[in-house]
PDB file of C-alpha atoms in Angstrom:
ATOM      1  CA  MET A  25      27.563  56.209-243.943  1.00 63.00           C
ATOM      2  CA  PRO A  26      25.826  57.155-240.721  1.00 73.00           C
ATOM      3  CA  THR A  27      23.683  54.502-238.876  1.00 78.00           C
ATOM      4  CA  VAL A  28      20.374  55.680-237.395  1.00 77.00           C
ATOM      5  CA  SER A  29      17.624  53.414-235.198  1.00 76.00           C
ATOM      6  CA  CYS A  30      14.373  52.990-236.487  1.00 80.00           C
ATOM      7  CA  PRO A  31      11.668  54.829-234.094  1.00 76.00           C
ATOM      8  CA  SER A  32       9.252  51.810-234.626  1.00 78.00           C
ATOM      9  CA  CYS A  33      11.466  48.721-234.261  1.00 78.00           C
ATOM     10  CA  ALA A  34      14.665  50.287-233.088  1.00 74.00           C
ATOM     11  CA  ARG A  35      16.587  48.500-235.880  1.00 79.00           C
ATOM     12  CA  ALA A  36      19.924  49.909-236.904  1.00 78.00           C
ATOM     13  CA  LEU A  37      19.652  51.227-240.559  1.00 74.00           C
ATOM     14  CA  ASP A  38      22.630  52.496-242.736  1.00 78.00           C
ATOM     15  CA  VAL A  39      21.434  55.544-244.592  1.00 76.00           C
ATOM     16  CA  ASP A  40      23.372  57.531-247.171  1.00 76.00           C
ATOM     17  CA  ASP A  41      24.492  61.092-246.317  1.00 74.00           C
ATOM     18  CA  ASP A  42      22.444  62.264-249.372  1.00 72.00           C
ATOM     19  CA  TYR A  43      19.097  60.559-248.077  1.00 72.00           C
ATOM     20  CA  ARG A  44      19.539  62.066-244.362  1.00 74.00           C
ATOM     21  CA  ASP A  45      16.759  64.816-245.081  1.00 78.00           C
ATOM     22  CA  TRP A  46      14.721  62.452-247.095  1.00 77.00           C
ATOM     23  CA  THR A  47      11.609  60.349-245.935  1.00 79.00           C
ATOM     24  CA  VAL A  48      12.747  56.824-245.810  1.00 80.00           C
ATOM     25  CA  ARG A  49      10.996  53.548-245.059  1.00 81.00           C
ATOM     26  CA  CYS A  50      12.389  51.012-242.751  1.00 82.00           C
ATOM     27  CA  PRO A  51      12.621  47.650-244.549  1.00 80.00           C
ATOM     28  CA  HIS A  52      11.824  45.757-241.401  1.00 78.00           C
ATOM     29  CA  CYS A  53       8.516  47.417-240.348  1.00 80.00           C
ATOM     30  CA  ALA A  54       7.651  49.558-243.203  1.00 76.00           C
ATOM     31  CA  THR A  55       7.772  52.886-240.821  1.00 80.00           C
ATOM     32  CA  GLU A  56       8.492  55.992-242.766  1.00 81.00           C
ATOM     33  CA  PHE A  57      10.714  58.396-241.114  1.00 77.00           C
ATOM     34  CA  VAL A  58      13.288  61.190-241.630  1.00 80.00           C
ATOM     35  CA  PRO A  59      16.964  60.078-240.825  1.00 76.00           C
ATOM     36  CA  ALA A  60      18.022  63.539-239.764  1.00 73.00           C
ATOM     37  CA  GLU A  61      15.028  63.532-237.146  1.00 71.00           C
ATOM     38  CA  VAL A  62      15.905  60.596-235.166  1.00 67.00           C
ATOM     39  CA  ALA A  63      18.798  59.488-232.779  1.00 61.00           C
ATOM     40  CA  PRO A  64      21.746  57.912-234.179  1.00 64.00           C
ATOM     41  CA  ALA A  65      21.984  53.893-233.588  1.00 55.00           C
ATOM     42  CA  PRO A  66      24.098  53.332-230.300  1.00 55.00           C
ATOM     43  CA  PHE A  67      27.620  52.048-231.077  1.00 46.00           C
ATOM     44  CA  GLU A  68      27.872  48.561-231.340  1.00 44.00           C
ATOM     45  CA  ARG A  69      31.020  46.973-230.468  1.00 42.00           C
ATOM     46  CA  SER A  70      32.843  44.346-232.721  1.00 43.00           C
ATOM     47  CA  SER A  71      31.827  40.976-231.963  1.00 43.00           C
ATOM     48  CA  ARG A  72      34.252  39.210-230.061  1.00 45.00           C
ATOM     49  CA  ARG A  73      34.048  35.981-228.175  1.00 46.00           C
ATOM     50  CA  ARG A  74      33.973  36.261-224.602  1.00 48.00           C
ATOM     51  CA  ARG A  75      35.874  33.952-222.499  1.00 48.00           C
ATOM     52  CA  ASP A  76      32.746  32.143-221.466  1.00 49.00           C
ATOM     53  CA  GLU A  77      31.628  32.034-225.088  1.00 50.00           C
ATOM     54  CA  ARG A  78      34.892  30.117-226.231  1.00 50.00           C
ATOM     55  CA  PRO A  79      34.961  26.526-226.499  1.00 53.00           C
ATOM     56  CA  ARG A  80      35.691  25.120-222.786  1.00 53.00           C
ATOM     57  CA  ASP A  81      38.847  23.181-224.192  1.00 51.00           C
ATOM     58  CA  GLU A  82      40.384  26.370-224.957  1.00 50.00           C
ATOM     59  CA  TYR A  83      41.051  27.146-221.149  1.00 48.00           C
ATOM     60  CA  ASP A  84      40.145  24.394-218.989  1.00 51.00           C
ATOM     61  CA  GLY A  85      42.720  23.518-216.810  1.00 52.00           C
ATOM     62  CA  TYR A  86      44.686  26.596-217.475  1.00 50.00           C
ATOM     63  CA  GLU A  87      46.492  28.499-214.849  1.00 55.00           C
ATOM     64  CA  ARG A  88      48.446  31.595-214.869  1.00 55.00           C
ATOM     65  CA  PRO A  89      52.004  30.662-214.006  1.00 55.00           C
ATOM     66  CA  ARG A  90      53.342  31.895-210.985  1.00 57.00           C
ATOM     67  CA  ARG A  91      56.762  33.204-210.179  1.00 56.00           C
ATOM     68  CA  ARG A  92      58.604  31.258-207.701  1.00 55.00           C
ATOM     69  CA  ARG A  93      61.449  32.480-205.634  1.00 57.00           C
ATOM     70  CA  GLU A  94      64.696  31.221-206.862  1.00 63.00           C
ATOM     71  CA  ARG A  95      66.547  28.826-204.609  1.00 66.00           C
ATOM     72  CA  ASP A  96      69.820  30.232-203.157  1.00 71.00           C
ATOM     73  CA  PRO A  97      71.938  27.374-202.326  1.00 78.00           C
ATOM     74  CA  GLU A  98      74.484  29.635-200.220  1.00 81.00           C
ATOM     75  CA  ARG A  99      71.623  31.070-197.964  1.00 82.00           C
ATOM     76  CA  ASP A 100      69.663  27.581-197.438  1.00 80.00           C
ATOM     77  CA  GLU A 101      73.152  26.028-196.453  1.00 85.00           C
ATOM     78  CA  TRP A 102      73.691  29.185-194.134  1.00 87.00           C
ATOM     79  CA  GLU A 103      70.299  28.669-192.675  1.00 86.00           C
ATOM     80  CA  PHE A 104      70.598  25.110-192.200  1.00 87.00           C
ATOM     81  CA  HIS A 105      73.914  25.615-190.151  1.00 90.00           C
ATOM     82  CA  GLU A 106      72.115  28.454-188.237  1.00 91.00           C
ATOM     83  CA  ALA A 107      69.179  26.152-187.481  1.00 91.00           C
ATOM     84  CA  SER A 108      71.355  23.414-186.208  1.00 91.00           C
ATOM     85  CA  ARG A 109      73.232  25.640-184.096  1.00 93.00           C
ATOM     86  CA  LEU A 110      69.989  26.846-182.519  1.00 93.00           C
ATOM     87  CA  ALA A 111      68.379  23.372-182.192  1.00 93.00           C
ATOM     88  CA  HIS A 112      71.474  21.751-180.675  1.00 94.00           C
ATOM     89  CA  GLY A 113      71.166  23.014-177.320  1.00 93.00           C
ATOM     90  CA  PRO A 114      67.503  22.382-176.527  1.00 94.00           C
ATOM     91  CA  GLY A 115      67.484  19.085-178.361  1.00 93.00           C
ATOM     92  CA  THR A 116      70.358  17.774-176.365  1.00 94.00           C
ATOM     93  CA  TRP A 117      68.871  18.856-172.989  1.00 93.00           C
ATOM     94  CA  LEU A 118      65.504  17.570-173.862  1.00 92.00           C
ATOM     95  CA  GLU A 119      66.973  14.016-174.464  1.00 92.00           C
ATOM     96  CA  VAL A 120      69.050  14.411-171.374  1.00 92.00           C
ATOM     97  CA  CYS A 121      66.035  15.291-169.457  1.00 88.00           C
ATOM     98  CA  GLY A 122      64.181  12.290-170.893  1.00 87.00           C
ATOM     99  CA  TRP A 123      66.803   9.743-169.576  1.00 88.00           C
ATOM    100  CA  ILE A 124      67.201  11.214-166.370  1.00 85.00           C
ATOM    101  CA  GLY A 125      63.317  11.616-166.081  1.00 78.00           C
ATOM    102  CA  GLY A 126      62.828   8.055-167.018  1.00 79.00           C
ATOM    103  CA  LEU A 127      65.239   6.955-164.298  1.00 82.00           C
ATOM    104  CA  LEU A 128      63.506   9.017-161.688  1.00 77.00           C
ATOM    105  CA  LEU A 129      60.183   7.779-162.594  1.00 74.00           C
ATOM    106  CA  ALA A 130      61.416   4.086-162.407  1.00 78.00           C
ATOM    107  CA  GLY A 131      62.923   5.110-159.080  1.00 77.00           C
ATOM    108  CA  GLY A 132      59.734   6.707-158.098  1.00 72.00           C
ATOM    109  CA  ALA A 133      57.722   3.585-158.983  1.00 73.00           C
ATOM    110  CA  VAL A 134      60.001   1.331-156.774  1.00 78.00           C
ATOM    111  CA  TYR A 135      59.989   3.696-154.072  1.00 76.00           C
ATOM    112  CA  TRP A 136      56.226   4.057-153.902  1.00 72.00           C
ATOM    113  CA  PHE A 137      55.800  -0.038-154.201  1.00 73.00           C
ATOM    114  CA  ILE A 138      58.135  -0.150-151.188  1.00 75.00           C
ATOM    115  CA  ILE A 139      56.216   2.249-149.282  1.00 73.00           C
ATOM    116  CA  ALA A 140      52.964   0.249-150.250  1.00 72.00           C
ATOM    117  CA  ALA A 141      54.573  -2.866-148.878  1.00 72.00           C
ATOM    118  CA  ASP A 142      55.600  -1.210-145.714  1.00 70.00           C
ATOM    119  CA  ALA A 143      52.242   0.247-145.198  1.00 66.00           C
ATOM    120  CA  GLY A 144      50.719  -3.291-145.784  1.00 65.00           C
ATOM    121  CA  ASN A 145      53.231  -4.877-143.160  1.00 65.00           C
ATOM    122  CA  ASN A 146      51.974  -1.977-140.793  1.00 65.00           C
ATOM    123  CA  ARG A 147      48.231  -2.210-141.620  1.00 61.00           C
ATOM    124  CA  ASN A 148      48.290   1.430-142.680  1.00 58.00           C
ATOM    125  CA  ASP A 149      45.663   3.216-144.789  1.00 58.00           C
ATOM    126  CA  ASP A 150      48.217   4.789-146.837  1.00 63.00           C
ATOM    127  CA  GLU A 151      49.045   1.352-148.654  1.00 64.00           C
ATOM    128  CA  VAL A 152      46.305   1.923-151.583  1.00 65.00           C
ATOM    129  CA  THR A 153      47.773   5.545-152.278  1.00 68.00           C
ATOM    130  CA  ALA A 154      51.264   4.482-152.325  1.00 65.00           C
ATOM    131  CA  VAL A 155      50.355   1.660-154.912  1.00 67.00           C
ATOM    132  CA  LEU A 156      48.611   4.064-157.045  1.00 71.00           C
ATOM    133  CA  PHE A 157      51.356   6.508-157.161  1.00 68.00           C
ATOM    134  CA  GLY A 158      53.592   3.485-157.760  1.00 67.00           C
ATOM    135  CA  VAL A 159      51.479   2.362-160.821  1.00 73.00           C
ATOM    136  CA  PHE A 160      51.124   5.874-162.214  1.00 70.00           C
ATOM    137  CA  SER A 161      55.064   6.394-162.174  1.00 68.00           C
ATOM    138  CA  ALA A 162      55.585   2.877-163.525  1.00 70.00           C
ATOM    139  CA  VAL A 163      53.065   3.654-166.481  1.00 73.00           C
ATOM    140  CA  CYS A 164      54.478   6.886-167.062  1.00 72.00           C
ATOM    141  CA  VAL A 165      58.078   5.662-167.507  1.00 74.00           C
ATOM    142  CA  VAL A 166      58.266   4.312-171.149  1.00 80.00           C
ATOM    143  CA  PRO A 167      56.069   7.126-172.693  1.00 85.00           C
ATOM    144  CA  TYR A 168      57.879   9.928-171.034  1.00 82.00           C
ATOM    145  CA  THR A 169      61.273   8.496-171.964  1.00 85.00           C
ATOM    146  CA  VAL A 170      60.502   7.799-175.431  1.00 89.00           C
ATOM    147  CA  VAL A 171      58.760  11.167-176.427  1.00 91.00           C
ATOM    148  CA  MET A 172      61.645  13.073-174.487  1.00 90.00           C
ATOM    149  CA  VAL A 173      64.594  11.126-175.939  1.00 92.00           C
ATOM    150  CA  VAL A 174      63.078  10.851-179.686  1.00 94.00           C
ATOM    151  CA  GLY A 175      61.834  14.376-179.623  1.00 93.00           C
ATOM    152  CA  GLY A 176      65.136  15.661-178.328  1.00 93.00           C
ATOM    153  CA  ARG A 177      67.083  13.817-181.015  1.00 93.00           C
ATOM    154  CA  LYS A 178      64.486  14.921-183.874  1.00 93.00           C
ATOM    155  CA  LEU A 179      64.948  18.545-183.002  1.00 93.00           C
ATOM    156  CA  ARG A 180      68.805  18.273-182.918  1.00 92.00           C
ATOM    157  CA  ALA A 181      68.711  16.619-186.280  1.00 91.00           C
ATOM    158  CA  LEU A 182      66.003  18.963-187.507  1.00 91.00           C
ATOM    159  CA  SER A 183      63.900  16.079-189.101  1.00 90.00           C
ATOM    160  CA  SER A 184      60.566  16.119-187.301  1.00 89.00           C
ATOM    161  CA  TYR A 185      58.526  19.155-186.155  1.00 91.00           C
ATOM    162  CA  GLY A 186      55.801  17.104-184.559  1.00 91.00           C
ATOM    163  CA  TRP A 187      58.111  15.161-182.425  1.00 93.00           C
ATOM    164  CA  ALA A 188      59.957  18.233-181.112  1.00 93.00           C
ATOM    165  CA  MET A 189      57.050  20.074-180.352  1.00 94.00           C
ATOM    166  CA  THR A 190      55.655  17.115-178.435  1.00 93.00           C
ATOM    167  CA  ALA A 191      59.062  16.793-176.343  1.00 92.00           C
ATOM    168  CA  SER A 192      58.848  20.436-175.541  1.00 92.00           C
ATOM    169  CA  VAL A 193      55.205  20.224-174.291  1.00 92.00           C
ATOM    170  CA  VAL A 194      56.080  17.336-172.357  1.00 89.00           C
ATOM    171  CA  GLY A 195      58.972  18.950-170.616  1.00 88.00           C
ATOM    172  CA  ILE A 196      56.839  21.832-169.880  1.00 88.00           C
ATOM    173  CA  VAL A 197      54.183  19.541-168.169  1.00 86.00           C
ATOM    174  CA  SER A 198      57.078  17.548-166.331  1.00 80.00           C
ATOM    175  CA  PHE A 199      56.257  18.887-162.793  1.00 73.00           C
ATOM    176  CA  PHE A 200      52.843  17.182-163.023  1.00 72.00           C
ATOM    177  CA  LEU A 201      54.506  13.771-162.610  1.00 63.00           C
ATOM    178  CA  PRO A 202      54.361  12.298-159.056  1.00 52.00           C
ATOM    179  CA  CYS A 203      58.061  11.720-158.352  1.00 48.00           C
ATOM    180  CA  PHE A 204      59.065  15.119-159.619  1.00 48.00           C
ATOM    181  CA  MET A 205      57.127  17.018-156.911  1.00 48.00           C
ATOM    182  CA  CYS A 206      60.439  18.741-155.997  1.00 50.00           C
ATOM    183  CA  PHE A 207      62.615  21.466-157.505  1.00 49.00           C
ATOM    184  CA  CYS A 208      63.993  19.192-160.104  1.00 61.00           C
ATOM    185  CA  ALA A 209      60.521  19.593-161.878  1.00 65.00           C
ATOM    186  CA  PHE A 210      61.176  22.980-163.089  1.00 75.00           C
ATOM    187  CA  ILE A 211      64.451  22.007-164.836  1.00 81.00           C
ATOM    188  CA  PRO A 212      62.641  20.354-168.068  1.00 85.00           C
ATOM    189  CA  VAL A 213      60.118  22.942-167.794  1.00 87.00           C
ATOM    190  CA  GLY A 214      62.902  25.407-168.824  1.00 89.00           C
ATOM    191  CA  PHE A 215      64.288  23.288-171.587  1.00 91.00           C
ATOM    192  CA  GLY A 216      60.847  22.753-172.885  1.00 91.00           C
ATOM    193  CA  ILE A 217      60.225  26.467-173.142  1.00 92.00           C
ATOM    194  CA  TRP A 218      63.406  26.620-174.906  1.00 93.00           C
ATOM    195  CA  GLY A 219      62.581  24.126-177.436  1.00 93.00           C
ATOM    196  CA  MET A 220      59.327  25.828-178.320  1.00 93.00           C
ATOM    197  CA  VAL A 221      60.941  29.307-178.589  1.00 94.00           C
ATOM    198  CA  THR A 222      63.368  27.537-180.918  1.00 94.00           C
ATOM    199  CA  LEU A 223      60.867  25.741-182.960  1.00 93.00           C
ATOM    200  CA  ASN A 224      58.990  29.100-183.597  1.00 94.00           C
ATOM    201  CA  ASN A 225      61.973  30.466-184.970  1.00 92.00           C
ATOM    202  CA  PRO A 226      61.321  30.821-188.966  1.00 91.00           C
ATOM    203  CA  VAL A 227      64.977  29.630-189.946  1.00 91.00           C
ATOM    204  CA  VAL A 228      64.528  26.544-187.636  1.00 92.00           C
ATOM    205  CA  SER A 229      60.917  25.896-189.169  1.00 90.00           C
ATOM    206  CA  ARG A 230      62.043  26.121-192.728  1.00 89.00           C
ATOM    207  CA  ALA A 231      64.923  23.988-192.385  1.00 90.00           C
ATOM    208  CA  ILE A 232      62.746  21.412-190.956  1.00 90.00           C
ATOM    209  CA  ASP A 233      60.540  21.541-193.764  1.00 88.00           C
ATOM    210  CA  ARG A 234      62.988  21.548-196.318  1.00 85.00           C
ATOM    211  CA  ASN A 235      64.907  18.534-194.637  1.00 83.00           C
ATOM    212  CA  SER A 236      61.589  16.725-194.321  1.00 78.00           C
ATOM    213  CA  ASN A 237      60.666  17.254-197.766  1.00 73.00           C
ATOM    214  CA  GLY A 238      63.927  16.369-199.087  1.00 62.00           C
ATOM    215  CA  ARG A 239      63.832  12.891-197.264  1.00 54.00           C
ATOM    216  CA  VAL A 240      60.500  12.531-198.865  1.00 40.00           C
ATOM    217  CA  ARG A 241      61.463  12.832-202.386  1.00 45.00           C
ATOM    218  CA  GLU A 242      64.414  10.635-202.024  1.00 46.00           C
ATOM    219  CA  TYR A 243      62.163   8.111-200.484  1.00 39.00           C
ATOM    220  CA  SER A 244      59.739   8.455-203.563  1.00 40.00           C
ATOM    221  CA  ARG A 245      62.642   8.008-205.998  1.00 44.00           C
ATOM    222  CA  GLY A 246      63.818   5.039-204.192  1.00 46.00           C
ATOM    223  CA  TRP A 247      60.234   3.358-204.255  1.00 39.00           C
ATOM    224  CA  ASP A 248      59.919   4.402-208.160  1.00 41.00           C
ATOM    225  CA  ASN A 249      63.253   2.421-208.691  1.00 45.00           C
TER     226      ASN A 249
END
């Protein structure tokens, strides 16, 4: 049975084949017309509820599951050992530079205070400058030593990206410290660059991330218990 549109109200009407050439009357607007002389009604899709017409509780909070890469224990173990091997060198030398740099800063503070005392006895104008250098060196002893030593250990243990990166940056800027104004100033710079290059290695960064997340999960389980 064909479907045609009323030329007046555009309603879809079902007309039997036997009456296509007859004059029929629209039951909605009473318009008379010949079905064979008008255009067929447009195709209407079966009524389906679109997603936005469904009750919201059917799809609220629904997320398509994502495939996650399966962990390979052997590969993870290899990456951890490789990261430990790569991080051991710069981590150790950053820690060594921290201890030596702390001793040099402490020695520099003592040296500048002695110079200041000698300048004061000789009524020299260099007394204030020496005191400033001594105070600056003394103030830098603790932060420099702590950052370099802790950062080097964290890098060697693959336990903290932030500490390791901070130690590398401090190693690079070590030549700005007053008591390092000599050829020794460039030794921590090299180890700082080495540390930054190591931290930018994807194997090392992934190992640090997994190690940190593992400790967080263990801490959470202990807290829950």
